[in-house]
XYZ file of N, CA and C in Angstrom:
297
model
N 51.830 30.835 161.973
C 50.823 31.643 161.062
C 49.431 31.108 161.207
N 48.730 31.903 161.586
C 47.143 31.417 161.842
C 46.370 30.844 160.805
N 46.515 31.707 159.843
C 46.046 31.196 158.581
C 46.295 30.056 157.763
N 47.564 29.802 158.144
C 47.849 28.185 157.622
C 47.513 27.088 158.754
N 47.288 27.615 159.698
C 46.967 26.310 160.518
C 45.425 26.351 160.193
N 44.632 27.338 159.777
C 43.323 27.128 159.708
C 42.900 26.459 158.227
N 43.976 26.771 157.461
C 43.794 25.882 156.240
C 44.329 24.655 156.400
N 44.935 24.215 157.215
C 45.541 22.543 157.455
C 44.058 21.892 158.023
N 43.777 22.705 159.038
C 42.485 22.117 159.751
C 41.617 21.954 158.834
N 41.152 22.972 158.001
C 40.165 22.757 156.935
C 40.388 21.650 156.029
N 41.802 21.470 155.813
C 42.252 20.525 154.744
C 41.858 19.431 155.348
N 41.721 19.208 156.642
C 41.844 17.652 157.231
C 40.324 17.334 157.463
N 39.621 18.403 157.208
C 38.084 17.907 157.123
C 37.308 18.747 158.485
N 37.921 19.433 159.027
C 37.441 20.122 160.026
C 36.817 21.659 159.736
N 35.631 21.923 160.017
C 34.672 22.709 159.721
C 35.660 24.118 159.914
N 35.329 25.175 158.895
C 36.173 26.692 158.719
C 35.801 27.080 159.964
N 34.877 27.296 160.811
C 34.386 28.070 161.935
C 35.145 27.395 163.222
N 35.160 25.910 163.080
C 35.687 25.358 164.027
C 37.400 25.571 164.361
N 37.807 25.450 163.066
C 39.257 25.572 162.515
C 39.795 27.191 163.040
N 38.950 27.928 162.820
C 39.119 29.391 163.216
C 39.073 29.499 164.833
N 38.347 29.011 165.295
C 38.369 28.788 167.059
C 39.364 28.168 167.268
N 39.837 27.132 167.044
C 40.826 26.324 167.502
C 42.018 27.320 167.122
N 42.404 27.791 166.149
C 43.689 28.747 165.736
C 43.479 29.747 166.881
N 42.380 30.467 166.899
C 42.429 31.682 167.897
C 42.769 31.086 169.295
N 42.244 30.026 169.767
C 42.714 29.692 171.046
C 43.976 29.349 171.181
N 44.664 28.720 170.284
C 45.924 28.329 170.315
C 46.938 29.311 170.378
N 46.474 30.516 169.349
C 47.458 31.814 169.564
C 47.412 32.282 170.767
N 45.977 32.135 171.457
C 45.905 33.063 172.834
C 46.653 32.359 174.038
N 46.722 30.878 173.471
C 47.658 30.169 175.157
C 49.177 30.459 174.377
N 49.547 30.533 173.228
C 51.040 30.902 173.201
C 51.370 31.875 173.554
N 50.555 33.062 173.021
C 51.042 34.501 173.308
C 50.893 34.519 175.049
N 50.120 34.144 175.616
C 50.073 33.954 177.153
C 51.265 33.463 177.462
N 51.602 32.033 177.280
C 52.669 31.212 177.610
C 53.979 32.092 177.203
N 54.092 32.665 175.979
C 55.628 33.543 175.470
C 55.602 34.339 176.527
N 54.808 35.281 176.756
C 54.709 36.587 177.292
C 55.266 36.295 178.937
N 54.991 35.332 179.539
C 55.264 34.866 180.881
C 56.591 33.866 180.663
N 56.984 33.482 179.827
C 58.345 32.511 180.047
C 59.778 32.786 179.255
N 59.196 33.597 178.268
C 60.331 33.960 177.481
C 60.854 35.360 177.655
N 62.120 35.548 177.826
C 62.597 36.876 177.730
C 62.448 37.655 176.479
N 62.249 38.532 176.637
C 62.360 39.818 175.259
C 63.474 40.366 175.274
N 63.721 41.081 174.019
C 64.945 42.010 173.992
C 65.206 42.845 175.075
N 63.851 43.460 175.317
C 64.027 44.329 176.411
C 64.402 43.856 177.839
N 63.805 42.766 177.938
C 64.226 42.145 179.182
C 65.682 41.584 179.283
N 66.349 41.525 178.295
C 67.675 41.016 178.645
C 68.590 42.406 178.367
N 68.338 43.358 177.387
C 68.863 44.667 177.978
C 68.838 45.355 179.307
N 67.575 45.255 179.595
C 67.581 45.890 181.240
C 68.380 45.125 182.396
N 68.335 43.625 181.877
C 69.002 42.545 182.788
C 70.426 43.181 182.750
N 70.992 43.338 181.527
C 72.371 43.830 180.998
C 72.706 44.857 181.793
N 71.884 46.087 181.717
C 72.204 47.068 182.540
C 72.422 46.984 183.682
N 71.456 46.222 184.513
C 71.597 45.910 186.046
C 72.599 45.464 186.329
N 73.056 44.388 185.544
C 74.462 43.682 185.713
C 75.283 44.695 185.589
N 75.538 45.520 184.718
C 76.655 46.549 184.688
C 76.577 47.366 185.778
N 75.616 47.916 186.177
C 75.482 48.762 187.237
C 75.941 47.980 188.734
N 75.612 46.677 188.772
C 76.063 45.750 189.913
C 77.550 45.577 189.716
N 78.210 45.456 188.629
C 79.623 45.253 188.333
C 80.444 46.600 188.805
N 79.815 47.594 188.463
C 80.519 49.038 188.771
C 80.216 49.127 190.262
N 79.325 48.845 190.930
C 79.562 48.815 192.062
C 80.433 48.046 192.929
N 80.483 46.806 192.413
C 81.383 45.957 193.053
C 82.998 46.539 192.706
N 83.187 47.069 191.889
C 84.355 47.469 191.293
C 84.994 48.685 192.544
N 83.686 49.633 192.549
C 83.935 50.718 193.356
C 84.260 50.429 194.751
N 83.636 49.191 195.282
C 83.595 48.491 196.669
C 84.889 48.302 196.768
N 85.508 47.448 195.452
C 86.801 46.789 195.964
C 87.947 47.703 195.632
N 87.826 49.075 194.862
C 88.923 49.875 195.020
C 88.930 50.683 196.643
N 87.750 50.635 196.939
C 87.694 51.394 198.386
C 88.677 50.250 199.447
N 87.883 49.199 199.399
C 88.977 48.060 200.082
C 90.394 48.082 199.832
N 90.597 48.331 198.697
C 92.055 48.207 198.273
C 93.028 49.219 199.048
N 92.129 50.378 198.929
C 92.780 52.041 199.611
C 93.020 51.495 201.052
N 91.548 51.029 201.798
C 91.899 50.622 203.106
C 92.998 49.804 203.676
N 93.060 48.841 202.702
C 94.352 47.736 203.068
C 95.631 48.333 203.175
N 95.772 49.262 201.797
C 96.815 50.278 201.825
C 97.178 51.161 202.825
N 96.002 51.742 203.741
C 96.189 52.631 204.872
C 96.808 51.530 206.081
N 95.996 50.320 206.033
C 96.368 49.479 207.319
C 97.569 48.789 207.178
N 97.882 48.687 205.900
C 99.657 48.403 205.491
C 100.695 49.321 206.309
N 100.124 50.542 205.677
C 101.189 51.555 206.212
C 101.097 51.779 207.594
N 99.762 51.625 208.552
C 99.822 51.945 209.865
C 100.607 50.798 210.511
N 100.501 49.463 210.141
C 101.147 48.389 210.719
C 102.832 48.575 210.468
N 103.052 49.155 209.310
C 104.421 49.431 209.114
C 105.199 50.204 210.337
N 104.265 51.051 210.331
C 104.639 52.565 211.591
C 104.747 51.689 212.599
N 103.960 50.788 213.068
C 103.910 50.090 214.177
C 104.999 49.650 214.513
N 104.933 48.746 213.438
C 106.484 47.788 213.530
C 107.638 48.436 213.583
N 107.770 49.442 213.025
C 109.135 50.297 213.276
C 109.296 51.065 214.615
N 107.950 51.421 214.815
C 108.148 52.005 216.320
C 108.657 50.962 217.273
N 108.073 49.751 217.186
C 108.345 48.620 218.334
C 109.757 48.075 218.117
N 110.176 48.299 216.818
C 111.492 47.683 216.678
C 112.577 48.883 217.089
N 112.030 50.157 216.889
C 113.195 51.196 217.657
C 113.216 51.244 219.126
N 111.799 50.805 219.496
C 111.761 50.686 221.011
C 112.631 49.616 221.574
N 112.439 48.531 220.715
C 113.271 47.338 221.366
C 114.949 47.442 221.364
N 115.419 48.295 220.356
C 116.588 48.603 219.959
C 117.133 49.550 221.129
N 116.278 50.342 221.458
C 116.506 51.519 222.533
C 116.537 50.710 223.766
N 115.816 49.805 224.079
C 115.735 49.399 225.399
C 116.980 48.370 225.575
N 117.231 47.763 224.074
C 118.493 46.790 224.212
C 119.725 47.521 224.534
N 119.858 48.705 223.862
C 120.953 49.528 223.940
C 120.992 50.230 225.426
N 120.204 50.414 226.058
C 120.062 50.741 227.496
C 120.465 49.691 228.473
N 120.053 48.469 228.072
C 120.234 47.322 229.066
C 121.609 47.093 228.534
N 122.496 47.297 227.396
C 123.720 46.856 227.680
C 124.578 48.143 227.993
N 124.198 49.310 227.921
C 125.023 50.196 228.602
C 125.129 49.729 229.993
N 123.814 49.618 230.738
C 123.903 49.292 232.068
C 124.529 48.126 232.420
N 124.664 47.190 231.914
C 125.588 46.097 231.962
C 127.033 46.048 231.778
N 127.529 47.365 231.239
C 128.946 47.430 230.925
C 129.271 48.232 232.269
């Protein structure tokens, strides 16, 4: 409170005009400092909104990756099944020829 600050300075013997000038200068410095270093509620809300959007994008990417992994797993299973069937077929053919 600037008025209390001025009253304290004048009570300590500082002339009223000087006390007012000091209070004004201090207020200006504090306002400038606070504007550049302290987050406001609006800053926090904006950051929260940005973080929520980032999380949503990451969740979507994870879902897509999960679907890709499932598709790759299916393809690998089919390839492995084909290889096993081919190996069994070759083994049967070799055993028939051997007898």
